[in-house]
mmCIF file of C-alpha atoms in Angstrom:
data_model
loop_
_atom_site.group_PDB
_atom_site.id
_atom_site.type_symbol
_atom_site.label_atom_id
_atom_site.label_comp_id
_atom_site.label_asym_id
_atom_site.label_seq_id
_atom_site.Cartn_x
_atom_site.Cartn_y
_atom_site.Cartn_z
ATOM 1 C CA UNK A 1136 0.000 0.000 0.000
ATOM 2 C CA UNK A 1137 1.543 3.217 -1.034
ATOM 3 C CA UNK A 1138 1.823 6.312 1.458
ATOM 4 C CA UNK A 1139 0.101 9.548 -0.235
ATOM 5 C CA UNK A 1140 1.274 12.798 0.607
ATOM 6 C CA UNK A 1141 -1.373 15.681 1.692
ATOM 7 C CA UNK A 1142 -0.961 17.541 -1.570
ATOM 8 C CA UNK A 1143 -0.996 13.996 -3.365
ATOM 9 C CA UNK A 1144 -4.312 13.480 -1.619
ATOM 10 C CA UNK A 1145 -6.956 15.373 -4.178
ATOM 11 C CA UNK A 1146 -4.904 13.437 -7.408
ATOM 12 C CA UNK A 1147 -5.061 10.171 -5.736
ATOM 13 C CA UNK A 1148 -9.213 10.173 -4.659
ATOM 14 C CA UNK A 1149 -9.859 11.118 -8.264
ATOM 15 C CA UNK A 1150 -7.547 8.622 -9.706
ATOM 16 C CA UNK A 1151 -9.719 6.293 -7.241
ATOM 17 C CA UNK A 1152 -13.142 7.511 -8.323
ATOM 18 C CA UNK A 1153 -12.051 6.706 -11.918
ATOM 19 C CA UNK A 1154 -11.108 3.634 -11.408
ATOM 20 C CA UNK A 1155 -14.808 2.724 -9.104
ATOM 21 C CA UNK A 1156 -16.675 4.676 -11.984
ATOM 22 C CA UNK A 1157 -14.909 1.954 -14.617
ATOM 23 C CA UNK A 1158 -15.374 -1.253 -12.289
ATOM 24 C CA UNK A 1159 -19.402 -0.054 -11.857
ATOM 25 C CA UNK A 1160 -19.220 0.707 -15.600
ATOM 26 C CA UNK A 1161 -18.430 -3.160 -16.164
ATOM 27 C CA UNK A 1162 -20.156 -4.496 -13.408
ATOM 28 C CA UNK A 1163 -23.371 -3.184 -14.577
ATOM 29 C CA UNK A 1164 -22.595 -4.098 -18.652
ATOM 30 C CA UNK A 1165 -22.355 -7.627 -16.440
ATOM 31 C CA UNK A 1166 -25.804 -8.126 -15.009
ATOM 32 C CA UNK A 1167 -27.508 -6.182 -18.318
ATOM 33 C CA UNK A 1168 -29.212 -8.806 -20.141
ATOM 34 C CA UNK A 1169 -27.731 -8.520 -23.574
ATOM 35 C CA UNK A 1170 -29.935 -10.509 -25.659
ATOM 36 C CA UNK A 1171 -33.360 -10.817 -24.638
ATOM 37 C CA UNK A 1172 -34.853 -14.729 -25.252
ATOM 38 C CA UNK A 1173 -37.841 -14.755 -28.107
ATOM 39 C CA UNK A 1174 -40.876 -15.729 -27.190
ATOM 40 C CA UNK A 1175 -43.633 -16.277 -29.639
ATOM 41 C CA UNK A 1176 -47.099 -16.666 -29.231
ATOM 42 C CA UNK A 1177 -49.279 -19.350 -31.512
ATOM 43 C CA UNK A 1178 -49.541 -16.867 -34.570
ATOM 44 C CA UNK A 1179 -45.879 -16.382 -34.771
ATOM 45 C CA UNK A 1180 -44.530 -19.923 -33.434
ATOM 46 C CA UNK A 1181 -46.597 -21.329 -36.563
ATOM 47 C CA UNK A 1182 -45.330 -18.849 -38.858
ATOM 48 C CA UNK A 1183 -41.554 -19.576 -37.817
ATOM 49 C CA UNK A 1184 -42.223 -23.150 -37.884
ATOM 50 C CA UNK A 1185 -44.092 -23.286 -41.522
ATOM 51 C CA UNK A 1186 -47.252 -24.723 -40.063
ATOM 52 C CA UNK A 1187 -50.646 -23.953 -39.517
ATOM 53 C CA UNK A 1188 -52.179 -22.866 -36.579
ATOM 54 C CA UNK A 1189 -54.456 -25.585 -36.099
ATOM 55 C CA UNK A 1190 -51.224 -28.438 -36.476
ATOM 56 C CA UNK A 1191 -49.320 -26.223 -34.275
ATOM 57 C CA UNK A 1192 -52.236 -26.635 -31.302
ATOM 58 C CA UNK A 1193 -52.437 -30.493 -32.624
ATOM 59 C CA UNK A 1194 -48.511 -30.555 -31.604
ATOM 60 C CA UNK A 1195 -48.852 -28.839 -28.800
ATOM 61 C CA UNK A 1196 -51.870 -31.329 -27.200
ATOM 62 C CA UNK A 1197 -50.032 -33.840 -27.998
ATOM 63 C CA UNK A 1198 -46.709 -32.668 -26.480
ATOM 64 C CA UNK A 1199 -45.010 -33.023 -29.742
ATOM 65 C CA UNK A 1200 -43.801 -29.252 -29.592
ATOM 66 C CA UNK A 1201 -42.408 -27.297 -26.246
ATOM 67 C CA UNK A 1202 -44.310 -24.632 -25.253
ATOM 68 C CA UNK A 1203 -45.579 -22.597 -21.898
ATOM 69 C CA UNK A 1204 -48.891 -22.042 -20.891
ATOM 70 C CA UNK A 1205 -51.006 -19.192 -19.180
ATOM 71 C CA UNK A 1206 -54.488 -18.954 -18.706
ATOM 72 C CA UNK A 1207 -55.410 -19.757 -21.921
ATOM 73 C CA UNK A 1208 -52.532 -18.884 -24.299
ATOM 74 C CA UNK A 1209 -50.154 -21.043 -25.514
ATOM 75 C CA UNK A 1210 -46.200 -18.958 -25.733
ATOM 76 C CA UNK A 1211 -43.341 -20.534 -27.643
ATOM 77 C CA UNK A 1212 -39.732 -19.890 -26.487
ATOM 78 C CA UNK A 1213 -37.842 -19.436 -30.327
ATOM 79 C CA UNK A 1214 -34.941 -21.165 -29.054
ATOM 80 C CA UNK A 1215 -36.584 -24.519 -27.774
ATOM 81 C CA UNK A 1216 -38.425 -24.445 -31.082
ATOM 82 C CA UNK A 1217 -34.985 -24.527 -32.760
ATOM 83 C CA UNK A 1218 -33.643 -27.033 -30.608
ATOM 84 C CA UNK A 1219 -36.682 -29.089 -31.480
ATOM 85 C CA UNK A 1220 -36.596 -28.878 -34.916
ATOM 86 C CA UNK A 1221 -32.800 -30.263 -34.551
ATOM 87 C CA UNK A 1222 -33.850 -32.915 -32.842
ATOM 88 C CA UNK A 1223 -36.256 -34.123 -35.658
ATOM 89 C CA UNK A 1224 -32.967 -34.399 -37.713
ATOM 90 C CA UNK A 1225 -33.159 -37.376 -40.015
ATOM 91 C CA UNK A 1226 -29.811 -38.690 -40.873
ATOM 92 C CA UNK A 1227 -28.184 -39.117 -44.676
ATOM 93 C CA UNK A 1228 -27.857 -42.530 -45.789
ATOM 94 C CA UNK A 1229 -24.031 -41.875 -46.344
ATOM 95 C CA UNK A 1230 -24.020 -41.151 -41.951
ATOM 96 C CA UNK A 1231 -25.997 -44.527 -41.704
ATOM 97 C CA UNK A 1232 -23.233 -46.061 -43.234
ATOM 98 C CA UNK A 1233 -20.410 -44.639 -41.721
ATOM 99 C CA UNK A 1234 -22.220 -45.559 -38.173
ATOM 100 C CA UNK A 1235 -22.615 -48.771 -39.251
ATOM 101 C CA UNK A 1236 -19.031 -49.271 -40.065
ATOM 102 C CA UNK A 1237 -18.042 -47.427 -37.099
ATOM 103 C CA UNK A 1238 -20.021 -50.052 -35.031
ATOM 104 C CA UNK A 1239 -18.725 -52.846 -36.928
ATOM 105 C CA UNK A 1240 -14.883 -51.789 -35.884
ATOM 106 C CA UNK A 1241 -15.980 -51.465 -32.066
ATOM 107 C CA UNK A 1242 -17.383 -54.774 -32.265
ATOM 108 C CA UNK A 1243 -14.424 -56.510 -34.420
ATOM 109 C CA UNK A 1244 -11.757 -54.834 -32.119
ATOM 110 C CA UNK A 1245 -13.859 -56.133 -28.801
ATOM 111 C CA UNK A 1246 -13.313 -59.641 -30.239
#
């Protein structure tokens, strides 16, 4: 800890308060939610999701598609639509095969 002088006093509290005003500065870009999460209601989540309306309630009944409810309306978070959508992924024939043959070296080196 350095020892100020009296007349270094007034230079050093300023140099201080810039340095707080910074820290604040960075801990408040910290807890400011940058990007906001989507949410949808039906309307949209059936227009993002090429469907109609009516299918999209048939998915959602069925708990085919995620969604939150209140009251009465159904919301849609645009990111676990995504992920949902991914997850309905079919794989190519050519990543069939290269499972396959993947599995096929696991099981010849195991024997």
């Amino acid at each position: 800890m350095e020892n100020f002088t009296f007349e270094q006093m007034p230079q050093a509290m300023r140099l201080l308060h810039e340095k707080m005003d910074r820290l604040e500065l960075l801990l408040t870009e910290q807890h400011t939610p940058q990007d906001t999460e989507t949410i949808f209601n039906v309307t949209q989540a059936a227009a993002f999701l090429h469907l109609s309306v009516s299918t999209l309630y048939v998915k959602a009944c069925r708990r085919e598609v995620p969604y939150n409810k209140q009251g009465k309306r159904l919301y849609f978070y645009k990111s676990e639509l995504e992920e949902w959508v991914r997850k309905g992924r079919k794989k190519t024939v050519s990543e069939i095969q290269e499972e396959a043959q993947q599995h096929m070296l696991r099981v010849a080196r195991k024997a």
